[in-house]
Amino acid sequence: MVMHTMDSAKQEGKNIGTVDRKKQVLEAASRSFALFGYKATTMEQVAKIANVGKGTIYTFFNTKEQLFDEILIGVISEMKTIILREVDHDRKFFENLFRVLDSLLEFRSEHELLMKLSQEVRDVGTPQSQEAMAQVESVILNYIEHEIRHAISRHEMRECDPNIVAFLMVKMYIALTSEWNKYHEPLTKDQIKEHIRLFLEDGLAIHA
Amino acid sequence: MVMHTMDSAKQEGKNIGTVDRKKQVLEAASRSFALFGYKATTMEQVAKIANVGKGTIYTFFNTKEQLFDEILIGVISEMKTIILREVDHDRKFFENLFRVLDSLLEFRSEHELLMKLSQEVRDVGTPQSQEAMAQVESVILNYIEHEIRHAISRHEMRECDPNIVAFLMVKMYIALTSEWNKYHEPLTKDQIKEHIRLFLEDGLAIHA
Amino acid sequence: MVMHTMDSAKQEGKNIGTVDRKKQVLEAASRSFALFGYKATTMEQVAKIANVGKGTIYTFFNTKEQLFDEILIGVISEMKTIILREVDHDRKFFENLFRVLDSLLEFRSEHELLMKLSQEVRDVGTPQSQEAMAQVESVILNYIEHEIRHAISRHEMRECDPNIVAFLMVKMYIALTSEWNKYHEPLTKDQIKEHIRLFLEDGLAIHA
Amino acid sequence: MVMHTMDSAKQEGKNIGTVDRKKQVLEAASRSFALFGYKATTMEQVAKIANVGKGTIYTFFNTKEQLFDEILIGVISEMKTIILREVDHDRKFFENLFRVLDSLLEFRSEHELLMKLSQEVRDVGTPQSQEAMAQVESVILNYIEHEIRHAISRHEMRECDPNIVAFLMVKMYIALTSEWNKYHEPLTKDQIKEHIRLFLEDGLAIHA
DNA sequence: CATGAATGAGGGTTCATTCAT
DNA sequence: TATGAATGAACCCTCATTCAT
């Protein structure tokens, strides 16, 4: 996540300054994309929020699309890192699932509102951008899918289409962590976990 | 095709035309919004698809936003009608749920790709538009919420936060009927129902 | 800044209005390109000079480059037409030359300052634009070249490299009709003809 | 030259550096202006070619325009020097002309592509810049004009408007040494001289 | 003094909306 | 009434210029 573009030891002032500015832009853009969507986010807005000049953004990112891509790729790769770190194949699927969730939710503020934008970019973006997004997303989905297959083979999970179920899991996660906040107070970590458990693990029905 | 000179057919043609024209616009806009998203849909496009002049649209709808709102309200009210018709409080919640689903899925092509746009409009739209959307959506959500409370009180469903669960149900429905299609072949009605059952009713876990 | 296009054109109808607007744009752009060059001409400027909205230009021309190309191609094709009409192979080269000059100079105001821009477009334009220009220019040059060869074969002209001489003739024409005007009062038709005769036909030296 | 604090190596380095730096900038700018034109040459480009920081340019030249002016003035004054050195009023006009040409063509690479830019600067530049250019150019033109008058008075040249003829001579020189190269292999010195002789001295026509 | 990161005015282009026909 | 040519605000992006280091 952190940029090491410069020699880390050179001039502390310069490095920090540069890094900070890029960080400012990334954070401002993240927030604005998440808040207003891709199209509705203007570079002027981002600049204003980041407290930098409009041109400054273009010293770090060649286009608006590239700025967006970088944010998204960063978030997703961060998520993947977490997953890889937390999953222990000697444990049960649902144990892994909730431990991963715990870690992911630590970073909620970073990416909570962001993921929903994948849809918009697909609508509006160029083919290149779309391709990039698709690849990056499929990494996550493939990974979950793989875990689901594993769980099924160990009889920890019912028979199901791992493709669809993985897709729904991701959607549910996005819905609870980000989309919900549009209309309501954010949910607590425990609320999120509890609802995922409800839907994924136990089901809602009471079977007489 | 129809030839007669202006005079005789004018009145009738116009009347019919007026009715048809509005429908044509609504349908064209629906398709375009669903296909390309709100921002990426241009009024020119809509006019071309609807086979009317660009200016004509503005005789029916004051702004692009109003056009969108009207489409959305139409879809949602249609859904509400279906729900009211299909729900029978003497039956069990899940029975009702699946009967409603059956009916809703009949109209899938009408609104499948549309609902996801609620998010985009909220992002891009004016406060007024957002308020309208929120009201109209809350009608659906409130209704489901109410049904859930009812189900809980009758011990057909576990204790849960009806608010959140209703929200998740809607999200899941949208995910399966519309968002999935972005990347994959559309699911069959039965696939959709089966996965909703899996998540909502039974849960995924196998409890030894 | 007040629009009075409508009043006078009302009777004449739509077509004339439309045509006029395009003409206005073309003329404004011609003048501005000729006066300020390609890069230094802004679409806003053109719109202001043409007394139309900026967006109007884009109903006729997709890009600034296309606008420029169209003007240039128009001028050059007009010149070619004149040449073809005026040249009579039964007459002598210099007779033809001066008759062509006479006709070309009629349209001086249309293209006088324009041709010099070919250079700038070559510098700034896209490869497509450059290719178009090169083709269109070579039409003129090839034609003159061909005529020169003919004149040489009939012993009306000294042996020389027709390629280079054609090039110099065009440059001289541009210099006298357009570039000169940058610093001085425009030359009269007769002055132009006389100087071309001086350079091309007789030479400057007095040979004792 | 100036010697103060710092260690000796640095001092000398700086001094030489300063001198070199300005030259480097001038040469880089010359090449870039000639190659890409005025507008299309960016200060970044110049800095990169000159191997100096962008800001450094502004220690020598207040604006891009001033940088350009200085280059142009340099070239023109160089040309004037050559003319003054080569012209011998005891000899004939055309003898002088060709001796000057010989010398000028030695420096072709320095200014060949540059002169055409006078036009562009006049298009793009501020009134001050244009005024400066006009003055500097008129120096050359006045000088040639003066020589022409002299030649006419000595009956070495036909009666003509010395103003216009001087102008055309310069244009022809630019055309042959610089503009031609855009489309073709550069001409040799002898080719250039031969064509100037053809046009200026003898004329193209064969008079029966 | 040299530097290049930062800046923002200004460019080309799009598109929702208007209005004369 | 239906139309689409006309419009201009607002978008993304470039680049000459400045200034803190």
Tab-separated table of N, CA and C in Angstrom, chain D residues 42-167:
chain	number	residue	atom	x	y	z
D	42	THR	N	7.497	22.261	-25.174
D	42	THR	CA	7.205	22.542	-23.774
D	42	THR	C	8.504	22.826	-23.027
D	43	MET	N	8.394	23.609	-22.008
D	43	MET	CA	9.568	23.951	-21.213
D	43	MET	C	10.167	22.684	-20.581
D	44	GLU	N	9.317	21.758	-20.253
D	44	GLU	CA	9.781	20.481	-19.712
D	44	GLU	C	10.717	19.802	-20.706
D	45	GLN	N	10.270	19.744	-21.943
D	45	GLN	CA	11.069	19.171	-23.016
D	45	GLN	C	12.425	19.855	-23.097
D	46	VAL	N	12.406	21.145	-23.161
D	46	VAL	CA	13.639	21.908	-23.272
D	46	VAL	C	14.561	21.570	-22.103
D	47	ALA	N	13.994	21.558	-20.901
D	47	ALA	CA	14.802	21.268	-19.718
D	47	ALA	C	15.429	19.889	-19.823
D	48	LYS	N	14.644	18.939	-20.283
D	48	LYS	CA	15.142	17.567	-20.369
D	48	LYS	C	16.280	17.483	-21.381
D	49	ILE	N	16.055	18.053	-22.555
D	49	ILE	CA	17.088	18.024	-23.589
D	49	ILE	C	18.351	18.737	-23.104
D	50	ALA	N	18.151	19.854	-22.422
D	50	ALA	CA	19.294	20.646	-21.965
D	50	ALA	C	19.958	20.030	-20.737
D	51	ASN	N	19.275	19.035	-20.191
D	51	ASN	CA	19.816	18.372	-19.007
D	51	ASN	C	19.930	19.335	-17.813
D	52	VAL	N	18.940	20.171	-17.658
D	52	VAL	CA	18.880	21.070	-16.496
D	52	VAL	C	17.478	20.989	-15.904
D	53	GLY	N	17.347	21.557	-14.738
D	53	GLY	CA	16.030	21.600	-14.124
D	53	GLY	C	15.150	22.613	-14.824
D	54	LYS	N	13.853	22.380	-14.735
D	54	LYS	CA	12.937	23.269	-15.416
D	54	LYS	C	13.088	24.690	-14.901
D	55	GLY	N	13.199	24.812	-13.596
D	55	GLY	CA	13.320	26.132	-12.999
D	55	GLY	C	14.551	26.895	-13.462
D	56	THR	N	15.587	26.143	-13.779
D	56	THR	CA	16.840	26.788	-14.179
D	56	THR	C	16.650	27.672	-15.398
D	57	ILE	N	15.814	27.224	-16.300
D	57	ILE	CA	15.585	28.014	-17.504
D	57	ILE	C	15.153	29.424	-17.133
D	58	TYR	N	14.354	29.482	-16.091
D	58	TYR	CA	13.795	30.786	-15.721
D	58	TYR	C	14.793	31.686	-15.006
D	59	THR	N	15.957	31.155	-14.723
D	59	THR	CA	16.990	32.050	-14.190
D	59	THR	C	17.661	32.820	-15.322
D	60	PHE	N	17.527	32.291	-16.530
D	60	PHE	CA	18.134	32.959	-17.686
D	60	PHE	C	17.107	33.740	-18.493
D	61	PHE	N	15.902	33.196	-18.559
D	61	PHE	CA	14.868	33.799	-19.403
D	61	PHE	C	13.590	33.930	-18.606
D	62	ASN	N	13.010	35.088	-18.660
D	62	ASN	CA	11.824	35.319	-17.845
D	62	ASN	C	10.608	34.545	-18.331
D	63	THR	N	10.491	34.408	-19.626
D	63	THR	CA	9.340	33.687	-20.164
D	63	THR	C	9.793	32.842	-21.346
D	64	LYS	N	8.911	31.979	-21.745
D	64	LYS	CA	9.153	31.151	-22.918
D	64	LYS	C	9.371	32.049	-24.136
D	65	GLU	N	8.583	33.078	-24.188
D	65	GLU	CA	8.666	33.989	-25.320
D	65	GLU	C	10.036	34.660	-25.384
D	66	GLN	N	10.492	35.052	-24.225
D	66	GLN	CA	11.794	35.719	-24.190
D	66	GLN	C	12.897	34.757	-24.638
D	67	LEU	N	12.773	33.525	-24.206
D	67	LEU	CA	13.730	32.507	-24.641
D	67	LEU	C	13.748	32.418	-26.160
D	68	PHE	N	12.559	32.364	-26.717
D	68	PHE	CA	12.479	32.273	-28.162
D	68	PHE	C	13.063	33.510	-28.837
D	69	ASP	N	12.697	34.651	-28.324
D	69	ASP	CA	13.192	35.894	-28.907
D	69	ASP	C	14.717	35.915	-28.937
D	70	GLU	N	15.292	35.525	-27.826
D	70	GLU	CA	16.741	35.588	-27.745
D	70	GLU	C	17.395	34.679	-28.787
D	71	ILE	N	16.821	33.509	-28.956
D	71	ILE	CA	17.361	32.603	-29.969
D	71	ILE	C	17.285	33.240	-31.344
D	72	LEU	N	16.116	33.757	-31.621
D	72	LEU	CA	15.891	34.304	-32.945
D	72	LEU	C	16.806	35.495	-33.208
D	73	ILE	N	16.885	36.355	-32.219
D	73	ILE	CA	17.746	37.522	-32.371
D	73	ILE	C	19.184	37.097	-32.612
D	74	GLY	N	19.588	36.072	-31.894
D	74	GLY	CA	20.941	35.558	-32.087
D	74	GLY	C	21.175	35.116	-33.519
D	75	VAL	N	20.243	34.332	-34.023
D	75	VAL	CA	20.397	33.818	-35.382
D	75	VAL	C	20.449	34.963	-36.385
D	76	ILE	N	19.519	35.878	-36.226
D	76	ILE	CA	19.442	36.952	-37.198
D	76	ILE	C	20.681	37.842	-37.145
D	77	SER	N	21.146	38.097	-35.937
D	77	SER	CA	22.328	38.951	-35.851
D	77	SER	C	23.538	38.236	-36.448
D	78	GLU	N	23.535	36.917	-36.290
D	78	GLU	CA	24.610	36.150	-36.907
D	78	GLU	C	24.559	36.280	-38.425
D	79	MET	N	23.354	36.205	-38.923
D	79	MET	CA	23.211	36.352	-40.361
D	79	MET	C	23.677	37.737	-40.820
D	80	LYS	N	23.291	38.713	-40.019
D	80	LYS	CA	23.673	40.067	-40.406
D	80	LYS	C	25.199	40.208	-40.425
D	81	THR	N	25.825	39.635	-39.415
D	81	THR	CA	27.284	39.666	-39.376
D	81	THR	C	27.885	39.084	-40.648
D	82	ILE	N	27.345	37.949	-41.036
D	82	ILE	CA	27.849	37.301	-42.244
D	82	ILE	C	27.695	38.208	-43.455
D	83	ILE	N	26.518	38.771	-43.555
D	83	ILE	CA	26.267	39.631	-44.711
D	83	ILE	C	27.276	40.780	-44.760
D	84	LEU	N	27.411	41.421	-43.607
D	84	LEU	CA	28.332	42.568	-43.570
D	84	LEU	C	29.750	42.167	-43.956
D	85	ARG	N	30.114	40.986	-43.543
D	85	ARG	CA	31.482	40.546	-43.801
D	85	ARG	C	31.683	40.205	-45.272
D	86	GLU	N	30.666	39.637	-45.874
D	86	GLU	CA	30.865	39.097	-47.223
D	86	GLU	C	30.603	40.107	-48.335
D	87	VAL	N	29.777	41.105	-48.013
D	87	VAL	CA	29.421	42.028	-49.087
D	87	VAL	C	30.574	43.013	-49.344
D	88	ASP	N	30.914	43.097	-50.590
D	88	ASP	CA	31.956	44.049	-51.005
D	88	ASP	C	31.355	44.922	-52.108
D	89	HIS	N	31.157	46.178	-51.794
D	89	HIS	CA	30.421	47.026	-52.708
D	89	HIS	C	31.138	47.295	-54.022
D	90	ASP	N	32.357	46.868	-54.096
D	90	ASP	CA	33.043	47.023	-55.376
D	90	ASP	C	32.697	45.897	-56.346
D	91	ARG	N	32.051	44.888	-55.797
D	91	ARG	CA	31.706	43.784	-56.682
D	91	ARG	C	30.244	43.888	-57.102
D	92	LYS	N	29.853	43.006	-57.990
D	92	LYS	CA	28.496	43.040	-58.496
D	92	LYS	C	27.522	42.408	-57.498
D	93	PHE	N	26.284	42.835	-57.605
D	93	PHE	CA	25.238	42.360	-56.697
D	93	PHE	C	25.177	40.839	-56.633
D	94	PHE	N	25.130	40.210	-57.795
D	94	PHE	CA	24.934	38.756	-57.775
D	94	PHE	C	26.171	38.019	-57.286
D	95	GLU	N	27.312	38.634	-57.515
D	95	GLU	CA	28.512	38.052	-56.919
D	95	GLU	C	28.423	38.084	-55.401
D	96	ASN	N	28.065	39.237	-54.890
D	96	ASN	CA	27.887	39.357	-53.444
D	96	ASN	C	26.829	38.385	-52.931
D	97	LEU	N	25.726	38.358	-53.639
D	97	LEU	CA	24.617	37.506	-53.221
D	97	LEU	C	25.072	36.069	-53.035
D	98	PHE	N	25.795	35.565	-53.991
D	98	PHE	CA	26.147	34.159	-53.912
D	98	PHE	C	27.259	33.902	-52.900
D	99	ARG	N	28.105	34.895	-52.703
D	99	ARG	CA	29.112	34.706	-51.661
D	99	ARG	C	28.450	34.698	-50.273
D	100	VAL	N	27.479	35.589	-50.084
D	100	VAL	CA	26.728	35.587	-48.824
D	100	VAL	C	26.001	34.260	-48.641
D	101	LEU	N	25.373	33.823	-49.680
D	101	LEU	CA	24.665	32.541	-49.600
D	101	LEU	C	25.601	31.431	-49.161
D	102	ASP	N	26.763	31.393	-49.773
D	102	ASP	CA	27.752	30.372	-49.417
D	102	ASP	C	28.014	30.362	-47.925
D	103	SER	N	28.202	31.543	-47.381
D	103	SER	CA	28.504	31.618	-45.958
D	103	SER	C	27.297	31.260	-45.100
D	104	LEU	N	26.171	31.786	-45.501
D	104	LEU	CA	24.967	31.494	-44.731
D	104	LEU	C	24.708	29.993	-44.668
D	105	LEU	N	24.944	29.372	-45.802
D	105	LEU	CA	24.617	27.947	-45.865
D	105	LEU	C	25.540	27.099	-44.997
D	106	GLU	N	26.669	27.677	-44.638
D	106	GLU	CA	27.547	26.977	-43.685
D	106	GLU	C	26.824	26.742	-42.367
D	107	PHE	N	26.002	27.700	-42.015
D	107	PHE	CA	25.339	27.650	-40.717
D	107	PHE	C	23.911	27.111	-40.809
D	108	ARG	N	23.690	26.522	-41.928
D	108	ARG	CA	22.331	26.082	-42.173
D	108	ARG	C	21.749	25.323	-40.989
D	109	SER	N	22.512	24.358	-40.500
D	109	SER	CA	21.968	23.502	-39.441
D	109	SER	C	21.560	24.311	-38.219
D	110	GLU	N	22.190	25.459	-38.066
D	110	GLU	CA	21.864	26.256	-36.885
D	110	GLU	C	20.507	26.925	-36.985
D	111	HIS	N	20.193	27.377	-38.158
D	111	HIS	CA	18.991	28.191	-38.226
D	111	HIS	C	18.004	27.753	-39.284
D	112	GLU	N	18.319	26.657	-39.946
D	112	GLU	CA	17.482	26.301	-41.081
D	112	GLU	C	16.004	26.196	-40.727
D	113	LEU	N	15.726	25.403	-39.696
D	113	LEU	CA	14.327	25.166	-39.383
D	113	LEU	C	13.747	26.254	-38.499
D	114	LEU	N	14.618	27.158	-38.117
D	114	LEU	CA	14.172	28.124	-37.127
D	114	LEU	C	13.335	29.246	-37.711
D	115	MET	N	13.771	29.711	-38.861
D	115	MET	CA	13.189	30.947	-39.362
D	115	MET	C	11.699	30.852	-39.622
D	116	LYS	N	11.288	29.708	-40.026
D	116	LYS	CA	9.864	29.577	-40.300
D	116	LYS	C	9.021	29.917	-39.073
D	117	LEU	N	9.657	29.810	-37.901
D	117	LEU	CA	8.907	30.050	-36.686
D	117	LEU	C	8.532	31.505	-36.488
D	118	SER	N	9.214	32.374	-37.178
D	118	SER	CA	8.871	33.783	-37.020
D	118	SER	C	7.371	33.966	-37.233
D	119	GLN	N	6.863	33.243	-38.186
D	119	GLN	CA	5.435	33.314	-38.446
D	119	GLN	C	4.626	32.892	-37.226
D	120	GLU	N	4.975	31.742	-36.697
D	120	GLU	CA	4.184	31.205	-35.590
D	120	GLU	C	4.224	32.123	-34.381
D	121	VAL	N	5.387	32.633	-34.097
D	121	VAL	CA	5.491	33.528	-32.955
D	121	VAL	C	4.634	34.754	-33.158
D	122	ARG	N	4.623	35.231	-34.358
D	122	ARG	CA	3.791	36.385	-34.631
D	122	ARG	C	2.330	36.040	-34.385
D	123	ASP	N	1.980	34.792	-34.674
D	123	ASP	CA	0.604	34.366	-34.452
D	123	ASP	C	0.283	34.281	-32.971
D	124	VAL	N	1.183	33.690	-32.236
D	124	VAL	CA	0.909	33.314	-30.861
D	124	VAL	C	1.370	34.359	-29.871
D	125	GLY	N	2.400	35.063	-30.230
D	125	GLY	CA	3.070	35.924	-29.270
D	125	GLY	C	2.270	37.144	-28.859
D	126	THR	N	2.766	37.797	-27.852
D	126	THR	CA	2.161	39.045	-27.413
D	126	THR	C	2.591	40.169	-28.357
D	127	PRO	N	1.901	41.264	-28.306
D	127	PRO	CA	2.277	42.417	-29.134
D	127	PRO	C	3.736	42.826	-28.949
D	128	GLN	N	4.210	42.796	-27.724
D	128	GLN	CA	5.610	43.168	-27.496
D	128	GLN	C	6.545	42.258	-28.282
D	129	SER	N	6.267	40.974	-28.150
D	129	SER	CA	7.114	40.008	-28.846
D	129	SER	C	7.074	40.233	-30.350
D	130	GLN	N	5.878	40.510	-30.822
D	130	GLN	CA	5.740	40.714	-32.255
D	130	GLN	C	6.525	41.937	-32.705
D	131	GLU	N	6.429	42.955	-31.909
D	131	GLU	CA	7.146	44.181	-32.233
D	131	GLU	C	8.643	43.905	-32.309
D	132	ALA	N	9.147	43.203	-31.307
D	132	ALA	CA	10.566	42.870	-31.274
D	132	ALA	C	10.976	42.114	-32.529
D	133	MET	N	10.176	41.113	-32.854
D	133	MET	CA	10.464	40.319	-34.041
D	133	MET	C	10.474	41.171	-35.296
D	134	ALA	N	9.466	42.003	-35.416
D	134	ALA	CA	9.350	42.823	-36.615
D	134	ALA	C	10.590	43.695	-36.776
D	135	GLN	N	10.997	44.299	-35.698
D	135	GLN	CA	12.179	45.150	-35.754
D	135	GLN	C	13.396	44.379	-36.223
D	136	VAL	N	13.555	43.223	-35.612
D	136	VAL	CA	14.764	42.450	-35.867
D	136	VAL	C	14.793	41.916	-37.296
D	137	GLU	N	13.597	41.542	-37.740
D	137	GLU	CA	13.535	41.061	-39.115
D	137	GLU	C	13.777	42.191	-40.107
D	138	SER	N	13.226	43.308	-39.794
D	138	SER	CA	13.340	44.416	-40.740
D	138	SER	C	14.800	44.807	-40.933
D	139	VAL	N	15.612	44.500	-39.941
D	139	VAL	CA	17.038	44.766	-40.109
D	139	VAL	C	17.578	44.029	-41.326
D	140	ILE	N	17.286	42.755	-41.362
D	140	ILE	CA	17.724	41.954	-42.508
D	140	ILE	C	17.108	42.463	-43.802
D	141	LEU	N	15.808	42.601	-43.741
D	141	LEU	CA	15.115	42.997	-44.966
D	141	LEU	C	15.600	44.357	-45.453
D	142	ASN	N	15.755	45.290	-44.547
D	142	ASN	CA	16.238	46.611	-44.944
D	142	ASN	C	17.597	46.528	-45.609
D	143	TYR	N	18.378	45.650	-45.050
D	143	TYR	CA	19.720	45.560	-45.615
D	143	TYR	C	19.676	45.053	-47.061
D	144	ILE	N	18.905	43.977	-47.245
D	144	ILE	CA	18.789	43.437	-48.601
D	144	ILE	C	18.198	44.489	-49.535
D	145	GLU	N	17.170	45.127	-49.050
D	145	GLU	CA	16.508	46.174	-49.839
D	145	GLU	C	17.529	47.223	-50.306
D	146	HIS	N	18.322	47.610	-49.347
D	146	HIS	CA	19.332	48.613	-49.648
D	146	HIS	C	20.275	48.139	-50.751
D	147	GLU	N	20.650	46.888	-50.652
D	147	GLU	CA	21.545	46.329	-51.662
D	147	GLU	C	20.872	46.287	-53.031
D	148	ILE	N	19.596	45.955	-52.989
D	148	ILE	CA	18.878	45.889	-54.261
D	148	ILE	C	18.827	47.272	-54.924
D	149	ARG	N	18.497	48.264	-54.133
D	149	ARG	CA	18.475	49.625	-54.677
D	149	ARG	C	19.827	49.956	-55.335
D	150	HIS	N	20.844	49.594	-54.622
D	150	HIS	CA	22.185	49.839	-55.133
D	150	HIS	C	22.392	49.156	-56.480
D	151	ALA	N	21.937	47.896	-56.544
D	151	ALA	CA	22.112	47.134	-57.781
D	151	ALA	C	21.324	47.749	-58.928
D	152	ILE	N	20.126	48.184	-58.577
D	152	ILE	CA	19.317	48.802	-59.629
D	152	ILE	C	19.986	50.079	-60.135
D	153	SER	N	20.465	50.864	-59.199
D	153	SER	CA	21.071	52.135	-59.607
D	153	SER	C	22.319	51.902	-60.445
D	154	ARG	N	22.920	50.737	-60.260
D	154	ARG	CA	24.102	50.430	-61.092
D	154	ARG	C	23.717	49.627	-62.337
D	155	HIS	N	22.419	49.529	-62.558
D	155	HIS	CA	21.939	48.804	-63.746
D	155	HIS	C	22.387	47.355	-63.771
D	156	GLU	N	22.524	46.792	-62.586
D	156	GLU	CA	22.796	45.347	-62.553
D	156	GLU	C	21.499	44.566	-62.423
D	157	MET	N	20.463	45.274	-62.072
D	157	MET	CA	19.193	44.591	-61.847
D	157	MET	C	18.068	45.409	-62.461
D	158	ARG	N	17.058	44.703	-62.909
D	158	ARG	CA	15.910	45.398	-63.488
D	158	ARG	C	15.270	46.322	-62.454
D	159	GLU	N	14.501	47.260	-62.967
D	159	GLU	CA	13.669	48.070	-62.078
D	159	GLU	C	12.669	47.173	-61.362
D	160	CYS	N	12.527	47.350	-60.097
D	160	CYS	CA	11.544	46.566	-59.350
D	160	CYS	C	11.325	47.214	-58.001
D	161	ASP	N	10.326	46.680	-57.280
D	161	ASP	CA	10.069	47.183	-55.931
D	161	ASP	C	11.026	46.476	-54.979
D	162	PRO	N	12.008	47.172	-54.484
D	162	PRO	CA	13.038	46.503	-53.666
D	162	PRO	C	12.464	45.877	-52.405
D	163	ASN	N	11.440	46.472	-51.905
D	163	ASN	CA	10.751	45.955	-50.731
D	163	ASN	C	10.237	44.539	-50.952
D	164	ILE	N	9.479	44.415	-52.009
D	164	ILE	CA	8.860	43.122	-52.296
D	164	ILE	C	9.906	42.097	-52.697
D	165	VAL	N	10.830	42.520	-53.475
D	165	VAL	CA	11.825	41.568	-53.959
D	165	VAL	C	12.693	41.060	-52.811
D	166	ALA	N	13.036	41.947	-51.905
D	166	ALA	CA	13.804	41.499	-50.739
D	166	ALA	C	13.019	40.458	-49.953
D	167	PHE	N	11.754	40.764	-49.763
D	167	PHE	CA	10.871	39.845	-49.054
D	167	PHE	C	10.842	38.482	-49.730
